Coordinates of C-alpha atoms and ligand atoms in Angstrom, one line a residue:
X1 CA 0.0 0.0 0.0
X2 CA 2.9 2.2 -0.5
X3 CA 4.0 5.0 -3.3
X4 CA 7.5 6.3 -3.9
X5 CA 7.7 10.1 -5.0
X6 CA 10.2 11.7 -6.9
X7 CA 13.0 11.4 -3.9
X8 CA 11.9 8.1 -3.3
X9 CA 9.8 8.8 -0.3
X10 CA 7.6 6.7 0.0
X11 CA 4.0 7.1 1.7
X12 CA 0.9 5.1 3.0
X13 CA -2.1 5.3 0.5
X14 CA -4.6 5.2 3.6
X15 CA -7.2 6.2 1.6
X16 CA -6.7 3.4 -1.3
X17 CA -6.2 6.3 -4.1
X18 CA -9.9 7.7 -4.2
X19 CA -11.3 4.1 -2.9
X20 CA -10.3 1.9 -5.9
X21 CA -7.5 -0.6 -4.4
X22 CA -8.0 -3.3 -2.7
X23 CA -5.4 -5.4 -2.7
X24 CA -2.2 -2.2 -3.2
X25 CA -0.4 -1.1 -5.9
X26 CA 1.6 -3.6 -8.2
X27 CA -0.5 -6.8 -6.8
X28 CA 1.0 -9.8 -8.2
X29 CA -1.9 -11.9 -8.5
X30 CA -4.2 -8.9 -10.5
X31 CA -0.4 -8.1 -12.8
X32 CA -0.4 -12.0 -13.7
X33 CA -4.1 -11.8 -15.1
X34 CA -3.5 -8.2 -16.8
X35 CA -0.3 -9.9 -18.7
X36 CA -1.8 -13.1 -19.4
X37 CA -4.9 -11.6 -20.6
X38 CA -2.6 -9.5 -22.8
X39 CA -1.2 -12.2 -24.8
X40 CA -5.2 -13.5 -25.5
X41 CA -7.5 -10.5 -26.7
X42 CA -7.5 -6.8 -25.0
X43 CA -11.0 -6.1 -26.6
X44 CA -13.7 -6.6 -28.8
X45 CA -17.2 -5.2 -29.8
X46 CA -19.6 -6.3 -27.1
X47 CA -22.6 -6.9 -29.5
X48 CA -22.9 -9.7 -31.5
X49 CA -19.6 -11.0 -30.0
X50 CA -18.8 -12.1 -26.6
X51 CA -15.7 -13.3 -24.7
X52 CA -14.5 -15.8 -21.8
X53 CA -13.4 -12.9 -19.1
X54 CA -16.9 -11.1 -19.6
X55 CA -19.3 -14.6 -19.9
X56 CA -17.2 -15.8 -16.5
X57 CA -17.7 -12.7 -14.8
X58 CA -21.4 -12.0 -15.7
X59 CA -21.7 -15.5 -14.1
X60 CA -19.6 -15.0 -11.0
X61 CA -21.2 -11.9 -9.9
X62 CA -24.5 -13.3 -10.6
X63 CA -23.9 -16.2 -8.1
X64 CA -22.1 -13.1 -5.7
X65 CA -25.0 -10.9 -5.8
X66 CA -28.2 -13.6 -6.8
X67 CA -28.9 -11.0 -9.7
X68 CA -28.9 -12.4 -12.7
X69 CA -27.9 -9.8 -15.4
X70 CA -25.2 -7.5 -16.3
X71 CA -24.9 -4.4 -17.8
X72 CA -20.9 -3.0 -18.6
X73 CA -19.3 0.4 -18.4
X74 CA -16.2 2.0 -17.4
X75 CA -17.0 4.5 -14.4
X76 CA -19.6 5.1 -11.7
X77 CA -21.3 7.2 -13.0
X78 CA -22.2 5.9 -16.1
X79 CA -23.4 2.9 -14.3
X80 CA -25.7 5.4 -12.4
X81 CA -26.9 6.6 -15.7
X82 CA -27.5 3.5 -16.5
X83 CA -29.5 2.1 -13.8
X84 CA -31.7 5.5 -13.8
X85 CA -32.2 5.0 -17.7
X86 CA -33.1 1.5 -16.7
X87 CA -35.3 1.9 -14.1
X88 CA -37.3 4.5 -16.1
X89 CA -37.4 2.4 -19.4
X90 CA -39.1 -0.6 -17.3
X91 CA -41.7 1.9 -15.8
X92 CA -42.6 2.7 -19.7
X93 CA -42.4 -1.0 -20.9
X94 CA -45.1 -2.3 -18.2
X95 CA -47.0 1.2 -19.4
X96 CA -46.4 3.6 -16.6
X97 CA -44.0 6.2 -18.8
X98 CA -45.0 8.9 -15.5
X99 CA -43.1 7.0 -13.1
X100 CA -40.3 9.3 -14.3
X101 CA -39.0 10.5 -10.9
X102 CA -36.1 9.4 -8.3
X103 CA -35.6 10.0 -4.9
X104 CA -32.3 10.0 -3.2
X105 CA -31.1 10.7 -0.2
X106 CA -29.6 14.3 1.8
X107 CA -25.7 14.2 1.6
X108 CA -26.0 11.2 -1.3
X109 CA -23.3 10.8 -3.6
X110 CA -23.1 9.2 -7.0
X111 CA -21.2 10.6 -9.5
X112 CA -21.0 13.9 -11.9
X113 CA -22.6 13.5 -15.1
X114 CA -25.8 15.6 -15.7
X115 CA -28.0 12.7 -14.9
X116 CA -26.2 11.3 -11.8
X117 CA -25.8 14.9 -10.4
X118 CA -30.0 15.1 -10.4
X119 CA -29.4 12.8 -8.0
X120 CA -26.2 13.8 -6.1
X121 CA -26.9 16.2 -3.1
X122 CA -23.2 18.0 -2.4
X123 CA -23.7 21.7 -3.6
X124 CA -19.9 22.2 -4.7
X125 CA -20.5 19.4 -7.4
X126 CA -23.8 20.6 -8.6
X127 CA -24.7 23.8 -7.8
X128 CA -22.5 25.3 -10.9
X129 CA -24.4 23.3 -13.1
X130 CA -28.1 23.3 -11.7
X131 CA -29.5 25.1 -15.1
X132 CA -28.6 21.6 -16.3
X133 CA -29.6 19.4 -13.8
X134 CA -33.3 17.9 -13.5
X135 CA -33.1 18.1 -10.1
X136 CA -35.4 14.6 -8.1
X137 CA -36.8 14.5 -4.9
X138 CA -34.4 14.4 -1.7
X139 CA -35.4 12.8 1.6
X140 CA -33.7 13.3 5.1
X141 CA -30.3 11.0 5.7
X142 CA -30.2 8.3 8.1
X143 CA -26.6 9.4 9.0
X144 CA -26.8 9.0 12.5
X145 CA -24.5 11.9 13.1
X146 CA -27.7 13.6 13.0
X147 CA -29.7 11.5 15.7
X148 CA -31.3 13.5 18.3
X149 CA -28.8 13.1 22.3
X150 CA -29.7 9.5 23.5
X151 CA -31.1 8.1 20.1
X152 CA -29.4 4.9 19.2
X153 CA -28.5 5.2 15.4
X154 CA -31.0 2.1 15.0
X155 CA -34.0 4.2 16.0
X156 CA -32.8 7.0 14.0
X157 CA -32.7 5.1 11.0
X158 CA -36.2 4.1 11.3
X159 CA -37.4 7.6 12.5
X160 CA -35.6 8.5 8.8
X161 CA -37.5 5.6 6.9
X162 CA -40.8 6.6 8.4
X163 CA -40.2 10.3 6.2
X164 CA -39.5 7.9 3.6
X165 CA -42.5 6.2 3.7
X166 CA -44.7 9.7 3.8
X167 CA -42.9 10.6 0.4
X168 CA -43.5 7.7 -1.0
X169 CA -47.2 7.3 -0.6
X170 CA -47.9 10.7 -1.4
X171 CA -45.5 10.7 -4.7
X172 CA -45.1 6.8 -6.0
X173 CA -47.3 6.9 -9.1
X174 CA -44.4 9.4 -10.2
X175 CA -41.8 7.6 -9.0
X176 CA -39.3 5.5 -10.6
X177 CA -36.6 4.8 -8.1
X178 CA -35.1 5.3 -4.8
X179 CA -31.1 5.3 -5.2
X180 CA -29.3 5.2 -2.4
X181 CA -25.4 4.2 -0.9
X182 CA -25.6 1.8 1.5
X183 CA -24.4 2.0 5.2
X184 CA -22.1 4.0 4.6
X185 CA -22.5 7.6 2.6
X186 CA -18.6 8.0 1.4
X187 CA -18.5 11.5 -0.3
X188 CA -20.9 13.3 2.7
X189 CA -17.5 12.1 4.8
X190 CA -17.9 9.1 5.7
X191 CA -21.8 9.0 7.1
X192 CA -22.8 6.0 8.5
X193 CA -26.1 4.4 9.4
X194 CA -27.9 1.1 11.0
X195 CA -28.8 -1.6 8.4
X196 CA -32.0 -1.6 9.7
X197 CA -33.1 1.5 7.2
X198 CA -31.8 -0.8 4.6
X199 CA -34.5 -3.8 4.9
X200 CA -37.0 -0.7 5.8
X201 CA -36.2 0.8 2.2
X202 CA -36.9 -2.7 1.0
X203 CA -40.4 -3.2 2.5
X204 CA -41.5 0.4 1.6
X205 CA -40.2 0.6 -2.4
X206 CA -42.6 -3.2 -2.5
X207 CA -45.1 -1.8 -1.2
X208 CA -45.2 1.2 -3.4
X209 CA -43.8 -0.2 -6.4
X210 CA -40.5 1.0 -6.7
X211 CA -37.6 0.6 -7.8
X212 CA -34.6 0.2 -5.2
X213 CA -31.2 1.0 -6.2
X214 CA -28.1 0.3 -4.7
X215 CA -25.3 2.3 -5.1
X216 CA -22.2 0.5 -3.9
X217 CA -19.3 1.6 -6.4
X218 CA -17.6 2.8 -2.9
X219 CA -18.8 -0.1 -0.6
X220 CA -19.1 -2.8 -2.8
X221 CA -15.8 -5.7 -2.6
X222 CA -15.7 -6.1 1.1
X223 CA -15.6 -2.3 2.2
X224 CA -18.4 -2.6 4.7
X225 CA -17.8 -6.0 6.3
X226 CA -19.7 -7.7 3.8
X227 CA -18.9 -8.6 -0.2
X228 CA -21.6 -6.2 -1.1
X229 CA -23.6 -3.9 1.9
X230 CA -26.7 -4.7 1.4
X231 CA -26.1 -8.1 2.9
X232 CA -26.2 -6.4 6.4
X233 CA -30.2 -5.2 5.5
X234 CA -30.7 -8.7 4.3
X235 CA -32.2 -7.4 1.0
X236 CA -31.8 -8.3 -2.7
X237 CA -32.0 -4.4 -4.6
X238 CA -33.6 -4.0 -8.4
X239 CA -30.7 -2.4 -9.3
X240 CA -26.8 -2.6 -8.0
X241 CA -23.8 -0.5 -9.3
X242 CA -20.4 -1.7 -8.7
X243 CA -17.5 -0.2 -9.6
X244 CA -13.9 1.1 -7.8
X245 CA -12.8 -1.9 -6.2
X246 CA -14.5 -4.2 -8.8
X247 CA -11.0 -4.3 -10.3
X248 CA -8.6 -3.9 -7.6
X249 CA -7.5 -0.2 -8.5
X250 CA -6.2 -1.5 -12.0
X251 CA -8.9 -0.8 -15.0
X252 CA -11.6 1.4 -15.4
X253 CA -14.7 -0.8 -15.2
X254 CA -18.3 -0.7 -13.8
X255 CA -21.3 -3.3 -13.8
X256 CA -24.9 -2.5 -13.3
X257 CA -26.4 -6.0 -12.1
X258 CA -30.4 -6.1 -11.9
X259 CA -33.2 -8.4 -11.5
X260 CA -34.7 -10.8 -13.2
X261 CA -37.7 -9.5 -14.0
X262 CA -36.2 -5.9 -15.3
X263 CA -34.2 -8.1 -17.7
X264 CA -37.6 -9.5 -19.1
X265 CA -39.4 -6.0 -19.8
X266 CA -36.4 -5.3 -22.3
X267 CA -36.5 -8.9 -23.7
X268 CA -38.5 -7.9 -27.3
X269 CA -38.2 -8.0 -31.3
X270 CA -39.3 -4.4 -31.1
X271 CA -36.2 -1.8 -30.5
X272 CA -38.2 0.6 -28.8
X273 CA -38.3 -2.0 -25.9
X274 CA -34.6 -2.3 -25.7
X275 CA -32.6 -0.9 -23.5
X276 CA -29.9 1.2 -26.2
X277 CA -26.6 2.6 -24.2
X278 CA -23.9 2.2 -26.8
X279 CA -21.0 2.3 -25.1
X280 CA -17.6 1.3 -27.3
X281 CA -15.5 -0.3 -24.3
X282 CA -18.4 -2.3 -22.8
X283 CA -17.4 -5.2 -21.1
X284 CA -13.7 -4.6 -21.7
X285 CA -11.4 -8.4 -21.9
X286 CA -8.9 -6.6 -19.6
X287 CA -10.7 -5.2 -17.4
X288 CA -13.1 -8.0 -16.8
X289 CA -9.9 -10.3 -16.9
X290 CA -8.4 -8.0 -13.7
X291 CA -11.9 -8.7 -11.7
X292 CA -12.0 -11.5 -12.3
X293 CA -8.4 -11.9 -10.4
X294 CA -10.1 -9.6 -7.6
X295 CA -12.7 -12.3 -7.2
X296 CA -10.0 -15.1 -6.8
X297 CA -8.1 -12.9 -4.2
X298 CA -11.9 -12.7 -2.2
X299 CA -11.9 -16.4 -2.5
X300 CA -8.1 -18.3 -1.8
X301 CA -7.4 -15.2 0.6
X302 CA -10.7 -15.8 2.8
X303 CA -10.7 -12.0 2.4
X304 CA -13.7 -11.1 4.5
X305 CA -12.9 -13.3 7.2
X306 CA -9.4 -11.7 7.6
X307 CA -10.8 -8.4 7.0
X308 CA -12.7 -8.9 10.4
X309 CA -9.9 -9.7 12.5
X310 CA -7.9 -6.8 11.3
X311 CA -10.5 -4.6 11.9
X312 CA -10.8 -5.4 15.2
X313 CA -7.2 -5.4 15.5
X314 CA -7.6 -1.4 14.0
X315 CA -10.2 -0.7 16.3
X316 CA -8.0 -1.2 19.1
X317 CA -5.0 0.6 17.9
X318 CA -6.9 3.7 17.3
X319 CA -8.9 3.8 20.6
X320 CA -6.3 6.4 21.0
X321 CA -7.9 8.6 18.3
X322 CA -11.5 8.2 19.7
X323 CA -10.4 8.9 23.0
X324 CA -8.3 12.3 21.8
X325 CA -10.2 15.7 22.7
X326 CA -10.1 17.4 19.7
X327 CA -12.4 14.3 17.7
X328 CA -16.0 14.1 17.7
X329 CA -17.8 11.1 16.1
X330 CA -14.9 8.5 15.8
X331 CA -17.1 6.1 14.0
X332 CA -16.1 2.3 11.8
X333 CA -17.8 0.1 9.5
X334 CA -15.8 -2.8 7.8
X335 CA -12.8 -1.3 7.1
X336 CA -13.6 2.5 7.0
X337 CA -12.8 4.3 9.5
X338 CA -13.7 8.4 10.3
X339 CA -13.8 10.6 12.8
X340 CA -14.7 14.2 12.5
X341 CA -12.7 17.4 14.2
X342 CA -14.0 19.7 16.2
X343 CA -13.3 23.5 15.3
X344 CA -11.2 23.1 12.2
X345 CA -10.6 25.9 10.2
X346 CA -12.1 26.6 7.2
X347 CA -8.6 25.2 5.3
X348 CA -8.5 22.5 7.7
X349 CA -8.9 19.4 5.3
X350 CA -5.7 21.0 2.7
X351 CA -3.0 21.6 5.4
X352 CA -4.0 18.5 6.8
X353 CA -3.3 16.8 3.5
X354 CA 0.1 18.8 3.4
X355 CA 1.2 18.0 6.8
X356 CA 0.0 14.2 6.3
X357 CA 2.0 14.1 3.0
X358 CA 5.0 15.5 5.1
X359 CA 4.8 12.4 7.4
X360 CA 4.2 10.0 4.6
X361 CA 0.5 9.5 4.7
X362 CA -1.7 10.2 1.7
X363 CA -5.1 11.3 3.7
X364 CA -7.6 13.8 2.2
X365 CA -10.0 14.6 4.6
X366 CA -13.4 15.8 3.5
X367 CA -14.1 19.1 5.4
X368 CA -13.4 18.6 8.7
X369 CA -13.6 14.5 8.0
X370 CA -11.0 12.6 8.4
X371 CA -10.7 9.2 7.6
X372 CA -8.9 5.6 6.8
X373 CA -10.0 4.0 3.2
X374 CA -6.9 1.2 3.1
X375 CA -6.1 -1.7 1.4
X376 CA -6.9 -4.6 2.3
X377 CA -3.1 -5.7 2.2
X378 CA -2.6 -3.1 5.6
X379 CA -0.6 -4.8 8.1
X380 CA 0.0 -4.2 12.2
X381 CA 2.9 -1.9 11.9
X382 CA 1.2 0.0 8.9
X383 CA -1.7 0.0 10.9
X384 CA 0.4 1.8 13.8
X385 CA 2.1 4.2 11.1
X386 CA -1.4 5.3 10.3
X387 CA -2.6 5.9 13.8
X388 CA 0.5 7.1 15.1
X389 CA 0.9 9.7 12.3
X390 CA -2.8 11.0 12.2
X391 CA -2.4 11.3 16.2
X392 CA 1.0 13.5 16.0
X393 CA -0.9 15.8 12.7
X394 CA -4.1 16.7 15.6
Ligands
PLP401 C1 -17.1 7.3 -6.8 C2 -18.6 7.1 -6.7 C3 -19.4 7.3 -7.9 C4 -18.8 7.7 -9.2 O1 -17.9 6.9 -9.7 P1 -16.8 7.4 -10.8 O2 -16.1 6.2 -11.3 O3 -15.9 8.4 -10.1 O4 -17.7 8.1 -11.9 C5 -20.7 7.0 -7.8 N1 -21.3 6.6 -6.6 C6 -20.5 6.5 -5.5 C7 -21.2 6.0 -4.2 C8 -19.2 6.7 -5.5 O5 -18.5 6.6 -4.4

């Protein structure tokens, strides 16, 4: 998990350069696939053609995630454009073209093209662009930063998911979908919440027919605990959009997987009822080649077993962090960690990347957030680099 600068200085990527790698930089294992791949086929059109890497990965992840199809891109958030797309073009398949509307949640985060933005609530990414932006409904975060003294973050979540249900069954002839990141809202800094909102999400978009998509290109692959987060709710979503980790860090590659039954609305003769998102790199052999190593890392490595033990083993060491006067909020799931700090300055989260960079940590902290994205490769005495160096920087 290390990088070398120009003087040959290394330094701890602690926050797996922007969430992407998994297993650090130069893995052996994802290399070998990459090279051998290489030597086969680095691409070819996806349509009318097909190839082993994409065919074994479509199946993998549909036995991974029990949903059965796969749509390919290259990014997150052109698999969010894809799932909205989708989710819409169902509605007007089964004949309800006014279900044209998404709700997502305060603080959400899922990418910057015009269409993911409309559902993206951080004002620096959007605001410049609202003209352009179709904005959808928004509805209260379970974040349980926000719970009221003495709530637990479980009742919290439910007190959220009751707001929830008011939207939906004053709004759900219009509504399409309900996107949302689960447990753990990366780009708001790190906002957590209880699974329980999860399988309350699940129960309401039944009830009212909609759609439920789950955005987990940040906490997809393990992040959370779990190979995907939604796990921890116990729910299946319509939609889910991997991406980041899907590859380790090494190729540019995204997957919408969805349902059974969406699969079927778009399975005509007539064109109009296809679902048409040209896209020249789908399914890319290498990419799919270096997920496909990712997967076999989850499996010979028992990954998400030994992710457990060193979280615990993180939790401990930085006990000193949540104990230190200046942090507010010291909060973990899976292997995230952040705590927030109280009265930073308004340039707090640049001169703390400076300073961290100076003691050979890359950290960017997201206003007054800071927190601990790493590989899963960290070891102990990384793991006391980390805590030793963000304690010295408070
Ligand atoms: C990063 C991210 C995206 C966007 O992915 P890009 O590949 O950067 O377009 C979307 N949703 C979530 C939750 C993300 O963290």
């Amino acid at each position: 998990m290390w990088l070398y600068d120009f003087e040959g200085k290394r330094h701890l990527d602690a926050i797996s350069s922007w969430w992407v790698n998994l297993f650090g930089h130069c893995n052996p294992v994802i290399n070998t696939a990459i090279t051998d791949q290489l030597e086969k086929l680095e691409h070819v059109i996806l349509a009318g053609c097909t190839h082993e890497p994409v065919v074994e990965l479509s199946e993998r992840l549909a036995r991974l995630s029990k949903l059965g199809h796969a749509f390919y891109a290259s990014d997150g958030a052109s698999a969010v454009e894809i799932a909205l797309k989708m989710s819409f073009h169902y509605w007007k398949n089964m004949g309800k073209p006014e279900k044209k509307h998404f709700v997502s949640l305060e603080n959400g985060y899922h990418g910057e093209t015009l269409g993911a933005l409309s559902v993206t609530d951080v004002a620096i990414f959007s605001d410049t662009y609202s003209p352009l932006i179709s904005k959808g409904l928004r509805i209260d975060t379970p974040d349980w930063r926000h719970a009221e003294q003495g709530e637990s973050p479980c009742d919290f979540a439910l007190r959220c998911a009751e707001k929830l249900e008011n939207l939906l069954e004053i709004h759900h002839p219009n509504i399409a979908a309900l996107i949302l990141e689960p447990l753990v809202q990366g780009a708001a800094g790190m906002g957590m919440y209880h699974p329980a909102y999860l399988a309350k999400a699940r129960q309401l978009c039944d009830r009212y027919g909609v759609h439920l998509i789950a955005d987990e290109i940040a906490v997809g692959f393990g992040r959370t605990g779990t190979l995907f987060a939604c796990e921890q709710g116990s729910i299946l979503p319509d939609f889910l959009c991997l991406s980041k980790g899907i590859t380790g860090g090494y190729l540019p590659l995204s997957a919408v997987l969805c349902r059974q039954a969406i699969f079927e609305a778009f399975y005509d003769d007539s064109l109009s009822r296809a679902f048409l998102h040209s896209h020249s790199y789908t399914g890319n052999a290498l990419a799919c080649r270096a997920a496909l190593a990712v997967l076999d890392i989850f499996e010979s490595d028992d990954v998400i077993a030994k992710n457990r033990e060193k979280a615990n083993l993180m939790n401990e060491k930085a006990k000193v962090l949540a104990a230190h006067p200046k942090i507010e909020h010291f909060r973990n799931t899976g292997m995230i960690w952040a705590f927030d700090v109280a009265d930073a300055s308004p340039d707090f989260s640049g001169r703390f990347h400076l300073a961290a960079l100076e003691k050979g940590l890359l950290l960017r902290p997201i206003g007054n957030t800071v927190y601990f994205m790493p590989p899963y490769v960290i070891g102990e005495d990384e793991m006391d680099f980390l805590v030793q160096g963000t304690l010295e920087l408070l």
